[in-house]
């Protein structure tokens, strides 16, 4: 009986085309970023901050920069309770989060300027100092911030310092994500000493000045003064980390060309 000889299985298989392992890994990483961004809306609230901050780190890498807009858009949409963010809210926050430079936002009342700097600590994991012209406005902002995931705001006034003598110690310990204060508290010797503490200084990501035109009307020009003071933390960008950007964010309703002298860039909103 004649037995037919079979060819080896190796000869029957098609030889797969060569694929660079590095390209496979890159595609896998990019796919993961896309997938994670698409699931921001359903991410459990207790995990949201860590997910957003990890994605920010990933999108700081040049090859992943194309995902920055989508990350900010979907992150803001989640913080807005599902409402679509305005395109210029996304542009301004992206500029701050990804360290593109100092930012000036000029927009009419009702635009939604506050969410821009309220969202910063959630994306970068660092403290935002928000300068406000009125204590009443600070109380409203504090209540609004408290609705955001893992946000722990504090309002610094003469009254709150009296009520809580350990307030500055708690700030130094990093217990708060948002520090709200008026200009008179911001320029006090007590707060200046706090900012000169390297541990505190390195935790600050952004200084936001709300209603800047009101500050100017009061004769207060913090950025310009800080730039002349080599010992001031207001004008020092050396404390920024790989993720955070220590910058000034000017948010106001009326903007004068003189504000650009402090180094900010006007966003056309």
Tab-separated table of C-alpha atoms in Angstrom:
chain	number	residue	atom	x	y	z
A	1	UNK	CA	0.000	0.000	0.000
A	2	UNK	CA	1.333	3.326	-1.023
A	3	UNK	CA	1.366	5.987	1.655
A	4	UNK	CA	1.141	9.608	0.658
A	5	UNK	CA	3.588	11.796	2.459
A	6	UNK	CA	2.110	14.897	4.006
A	7	UNK	CA	3.842	18.158	3.903
A	8	UNK	CA	4.744	19.609	7.267
A	9	UNK	CA	2.252	21.905	8.909
A	10	UNK	CA	4.810	24.645	8.836
A	11	UNK	CA	4.638	24.660	5.055
A	12	UNK	CA	0.853	24.824	5.060
A	13	UNK	CA	0.589	27.918	7.286
A	14	UNK	CA	0.747	31.365	5.830
A	15	UNK	CA	3.673	33.298	7.146
A	16	UNK	CA	2.347	36.468	8.827
A	17	UNK	CA	3.763	39.769	7.694
A	18	UNK	CA	6.254	41.342	10.074
A	19	UNK	CA	4.879	43.960	12.472
A	20	UNK	CA	7.072	46.232	14.487
A	21	UNK	CA	6.428	45.576	18.220
A	22	UNK	CA	6.992	49.263	18.941
A	23	UNK	CA	4.213	50.277	16.543
A	24	UNK	CA	1.871	47.712	18.094
A	25	UNK	CA	2.583	49.084	21.554
A	26	UNK	CA	2.032	52.660	20.372
A	27	UNK	CA	-1.312	51.741	18.785
A	28	UNK	CA	-2.331	49.965	21.965
A	29	UNK	CA	-1.510	53.009	24.097
A	30	UNK	CA	-3.412	55.353	21.781
A	31	UNK	CA	-6.405	53.027	21.730
A	32	UNK	CA	-6.372	52.935	25.496
A	33	UNK	CA	-6.397	56.747	25.683
A	34	UNK	CA	-9.320	56.935	23.263
A	35	UNK	CA	-11.244	54.295	25.172
A	36	UNK	CA	-10.613	55.909	28.536
A	37	UNK	CA	-11.667	59.335	27.292
A	38	UNK	CA	-14.865	57.834	25.882
A	39	UNK	CA	-15.732	56.366	29.298
A	40	UNK	CA	-15.260	59.581	31.321
A	41	UNK	CA	-19.034	60.080	31.397
A	42	UNK	CA	-19.546	56.757	33.186
A	43	UNK	CA	-16.444	56.751	35.393
A	44	UNK	CA	-17.390	56.438	39.093
A	45	UNK	CA	-17.121	59.809	40.822
A	46	UNK	CA	-14.581	58.563	43.360
A	47	UNK	CA	-12.269	57.565	40.480
A	48	UNK	CA	-12.864	60.562	38.211
A	49	UNK	CA	-10.055	62.816	39.462
A	50	UNK	CA	-7.378	60.126	39.285
A	51	UNK	CA	-8.537	59.078	35.796
A	52	UNK	CA	-8.474	62.661	34.485
A	53	UNK	CA	-5.054	63.348	36.000
A	54	UNK	CA	-3.576	60.160	34.538
A	55	UNK	CA	-4.954	61.074	31.118
A	56	UNK	CA	-3.509	64.584	31.404
A	57	UNK	CA	-0.077	63.088	32.034
A	58	UNK	CA	-0.478	60.798	29.033
A	59	UNK	CA	-1.607	63.661	26.786
A	60	UNK	CA	1.375	65.803	27.791
A	61	UNK	CA	3.449	63.440	25.647
A	62	UNK	CA	3.846	64.967	22.203
A	63	UNK	CA	2.525	61.974	20.263
A	64	UNK	CA	-0.674	62.020	22.341
A	65	UNK	CA	-1.274	65.774	22.084
A	66	UNK	CA	-4.080	65.229	19.575
A	67	UNK	CA	-6.222	63.856	22.404
A	68	UNK	CA	-5.931	66.980	24.580
A	69	UNK	CA	-9.050	68.664	23.204
A	70	UNK	CA	-11.226	65.560	23.569
A	71	UNK	CA	-9.981	64.983	27.111
A	72	UNK	CA	-10.818	68.526	28.225
A	73	UNK	CA	-14.157	68.462	26.382
A	74	UNK	CA	-15.398	65.213	27.919
A	75	UNK	CA	-13.971	66.082	31.340
A	76	UNK	CA	-15.763	69.438	31.365
A	77	UNK	CA	-18.954	67.844	30.114
A	78	UNK	CA	-18.854	65.461	33.066
A	79	UNK	CA	-18.281	68.318	35.527
A	80	UNK	CA	-21.144	70.268	33.936
A	81	UNK	CA	-23.540	67.413	34.602
A	82	UNK	CA	-23.750	66.281	30.998
A	83	UNK	CA	-24.203	69.728	29.441
A	84	UNK	CA	-22.011	70.445	26.449
A	85	UNK	CA	-19.174	72.856	27.327
A	86	UNK	CA	-18.618	75.954	25.242
A	87	UNK	CA	-15.780	75.636	22.765
A	88	UNK	CA	-13.929	78.554	24.353
A	89	UNK	CA	-14.258	77.049	27.817
A	90	UNK	CA	-12.476	74.017	26.388
A	91	UNK	CA	-9.837	76.145	24.663
A	92	UNK	CA	-9.061	78.182	27.773
A	93	UNK	CA	-8.870	75.176	30.104
A	94	UNK	CA	-6.753	73.213	27.641
A	95	UNK	CA	-4.323	76.125	27.460
A	96	UNK	CA	-3.987	76.183	31.257
A	97	UNK	CA	-3.911	72.432	31.927
A	98	UNK	CA	-1.357	71.671	29.232
A	99	UNK	CA	0.911	74.607	30.148
A	100	UNK	CA	0.586	76.602	26.939
A	101	UNK	CA	0.994	79.856	28.858
A	102	UNK	CA	-0.668	82.544	30.931
A	103	UNK	CA	-4.271	83.056	29.928
A	104	UNK	CA	-6.705	85.949	29.879
A	105	UNK	CA	-10.373	85.130	29.384
A	106	UNK	CA	-12.691	87.995	28.477
A	107	UNK	CA	-16.346	86.997	28.348
A	108	UNK	CA	-19.790	88.343	29.108
A	109	UNK	CA	-21.740	87.516	32.261
A	110	UNK	CA	-23.255	84.042	32.095
A	111	UNK	CA	-20.536	82.643	29.845
A	112	UNK	CA	-19.375	80.209	32.515
A	113	UNK	CA	-15.946	81.556	33.397
A	114	UNK	CA	-15.947	80.084	36.891
A	115	UNK	CA	-15.952	76.436	35.793
A	116	UNK	CA	-12.660	77.042	33.995
A	117	UNK	CA	-10.646	77.605	37.149
A	118	UNK	CA	-12.866	75.467	39.373
A	119	UNK	CA	-11.940	72.496	37.179
A	120	UNK	CA	-8.179	73.053	37.227
A	121	UNK	CA	-7.303	71.083	40.406
A	122	UNK	CA	-9.462	68.190	39.216
A	123	UNK	CA	-7.393	67.914	36.039
A	124	UNK	CA	-3.901	68.619	37.395
A	125	UNK	CA	-4.104	67.623	41.057
A	126	UNK	CA	-2.695	70.893	42.349
A	127	UNK	CA	-4.096	73.824	44.304
A	128	UNK	CA	-5.702	76.843	42.674
A	129	UNK	CA	-5.649	80.190	44.485
A	130	UNK	CA	-8.639	82.231	43.392
A	131	UNK	CA	-8.587	85.958	44.096
A	132	UNK	CA	-12.059	87.453	44.377
A	133	UNK	CA	-13.077	91.099	44.918
A	134	UNK	CA	-15.988	90.454	47.315
A	135	UNK	CA	-16.472	88.065	50.252
A	136	UNK	CA	-20.075	87.419	49.210
A	137	UNK	CA	-18.875	86.297	45.801
A	138	UNK	CA	-16.390	84.006	47.534
A	139	UNK	CA	-19.151	82.339	49.535
A	140	UNK	CA	-21.110	81.680	46.338
A	141	UNK	CA	-18.042	80.282	44.600
A	142	UNK	CA	-17.263	78.041	47.571
A	143	UNK	CA	-20.739	76.512	47.507
A	144	UNK	CA	-20.428	75.936	43.769
A	145	UNK	CA	-17.017	74.266	44.064
A	146	UNK	CA	-18.248	71.948	46.810
A	147	UNK	CA	-20.483	70.258	44.235
A	148	UNK	CA	-17.470	69.045	42.218
A	149	UNK	CA	-15.905	65.618	42.864
A	150	UNK	CA	-13.172	65.573	45.521
A	151	UNK	CA	-13.149	69.384	45.700
A	152	UNK	CA	-12.310	70.864	49.111
A	153	UNK	CA	-12.511	74.672	48.923
A	154	UNK	CA	-11.800	77.114	51.726
A	155	UNK	CA	-12.589	80.809	51.999
A	156	UNK	CA	-9.930	82.985	53.637
A	157	UNK	CA	-11.348	86.102	55.286
A	158	UNK	CA	-10.778	87.841	58.612
A	159	UNK	CA	-13.901	86.083	59.878
A	160	UNK	CA	-12.936	82.569	58.752
A	161	UNK	CA	-9.429	82.985	60.176
A	162	UNK	CA	-10.964	83.992	63.499
A	163	UNK	CA	-13.399	81.072	63.421
A	164	UNK	CA	-10.659	78.620	62.451
A	165	UNK	CA	-7.264	79.695	63.887
A	166	UNK	CA	-5.647	76.667	62.194
A	167	UNK	CA	-6.801	77.625	58.702
A	168	UNK	CA	-3.326	78.466	57.367
A	169	UNK	CA	-1.886	75.309	58.917
A	170	UNK	CA	-4.558	73.291	57.136
A	171	UNK	CA	-3.728	75.038	53.861
A	172	UNK	CA	-0.034	74.264	54.375
A	173	UNK	CA	-0.917	70.614	54.996
A	174	UNK	CA	-2.673	70.455	51.620
A	175	UNK	CA	-6.175	69.866	52.987
A	176	UNK	CA	-7.784	72.184	50.428
A	177	UNK	CA	-7.930	72.099	46.630
A	178	UNK	CA	-9.265	75.637	46.112
A	179	UNK	CA	-8.216	78.659	48.190
A	180	UNK	CA	-10.580	81.608	47.808
A	181	UNK	CA	-9.537	84.999	49.147
A	182	UNK	CA	-9.811	88.713	48.621
A	183	UNK	CA	-6.878	90.897	47.556
A	184	UNK	CA	-6.355	92.274	51.077
A	185	UNK	CA	-5.720	88.736	52.378
A	186	UNK	CA	-3.557	87.828	49.386
A	187	UNK	CA	-1.095	90.674	50.015
A	188	UNK	CA	-0.934	90.194	53.780
A	189	UNK	CA	2.387	89.335	55.419
A	190	UNK	CA	0.818	86.237	56.930
A	191	UNK	CA	-0.130	84.796	53.544
A	192	UNK	CA	3.157	85.860	51.970
A	193	UNK	CA	5.018	83.888	54.636
A	194	UNK	CA	2.841	80.883	53.846
A	195	UNK	CA	3.702	81.093	50.150
A	196	UNK	CA	7.417	81.247	50.907
A	197	UNK	CA	7.154	77.763	52.407
A	198	UNK	CA	8.556	75.481	49.637
A	199	UNK	CA	6.145	72.680	50.534
A	200	UNK	CA	3.176	74.993	50.038
A	201	UNK	CA	4.633	76.696	46.998
A	202	UNK	CA	5.111	73.412	45.153
A	203	UNK	CA	1.474	72.439	45.688
A	204	UNK	CA	0.134	75.529	43.903
A	205	UNK	CA	-0.748	75.041	40.261
A	206	UNK	CA	-2.568	78.218	39.246
A	207	UNK	CA	-3.429	81.671	40.537
A	208	UNK	CA	-6.806	82.799	39.185
A	209	UNK	CA	-7.887	86.428	39.390
A	210	UNK	CA	-11.653	86.835	39.094
A	211	UNK	CA	-13.162	90.137	37.914
A	212	UNK	CA	-9.767	91.649	37.169
A	213	UNK	CA	-11.260	94.961	36.106
A	214	UNK	CA	-12.643	95.365	39.645
A	215	UNK	CA	-9.179	94.667	41.066
A	216	UNK	CA	-7.726	97.414	38.900
A	217	UNK	CA	-10.438	99.852	39.955
A	218	UNK	CA	-9.428	99.158	43.552
A	219	UNK	CA	-5.846	100.070	42.637
A	220	UNK	CA	-4.550	96.506	42.997
A	221	UNK	CA	-2.100	95.144	40.439
A	222	UNK	CA	-0.793	91.909	41.900
A	223	UNK	CA	0.958	90.440	38.836
A	224	UNK	CA	2.884	93.609	38.047
A	225	UNK	CA	3.946	94.030	41.665
A	226	UNK	CA	4.938	90.396	41.931
A	227	UNK	CA	7.134	90.571	38.866
A	228	UNK	CA	9.254	93.195	40.627
A	229	UNK	CA	9.630	91.106	43.776
A	230	UNK	CA	12.184	88.335	43.414
A	231	UNK	CA	11.051	86.810	46.722
A	232	UNK	CA	7.403	86.658	45.737
A	233	UNK	CA	5.708	83.398	44.864
A	234	UNK	CA	3.169	85.241	42.740
A	235	UNK	CA	5.651	85.825	39.960
A	236	UNK	CA	7.632	82.600	40.293
A	237	UNK	CA	6.974	79.896	37.706
A	238	UNK	CA	9.798	77.649	38.941
A	239	UNK	CA	7.427	75.728	41.218
A	240	UNK	CA	5.495	74.141	38.360
A	241	UNK	CA	5.507	70.368	38.110
A	242	UNK	CA	5.427	68.138	35.047
A	243	UNK	CA	1.668	68.414	34.961
A	244	UNK	CA	0.729	71.710	36.571
A	245	UNK	CA	1.597	75.124	35.221
A	246	UNK	CA	2.069	77.946	37.701
A	247	UNK	CA	0.397	80.747	35.805
A	248	UNK	CA	-2.002	83.641	36.157
A	249	UNK	CA	-5.494	83.171	34.817
A	250	UNK	CA	-7.260	86.474	34.320
A	251	UNK	CA	-11.024	86.104	34.215
A	252	UNK	CA	-13.046	89.249	33.859
A	253	UNK	CA	-15.936	90.854	32.045
A	254	UNK	CA	-14.102	93.915	30.789
A	255	UNK	CA	-10.534	93.747	29.584
A	256	UNK	CA	-8.145	96.618	29.007
A	257	UNK	CA	-5.046	96.346	26.828
A	258	UNK	CA	-2.888	97.275	29.809
A	259	UNK	CA	-3.443	93.804	31.300
A	260	UNK	CA	-1.299	92.257	28.596
A	261	UNK	CA	1.734	94.008	30.087
A	262	UNK	CA	1.842	91.374	32.830
A	263	UNK	CA	2.675	88.705	30.280
A	264	UNK	CA	-0.767	87.203	29.804
A	265	UNK	CA	-2.225	86.271	26.458
A	266	UNK	CA	-5.732	87.338	25.566
A	267	UNK	CA	-7.971	84.485	24.455
A	268	UNK	CA	-10.425	85.716	21.820
A	269	UNK	CA	-13.701	84.656	23.426
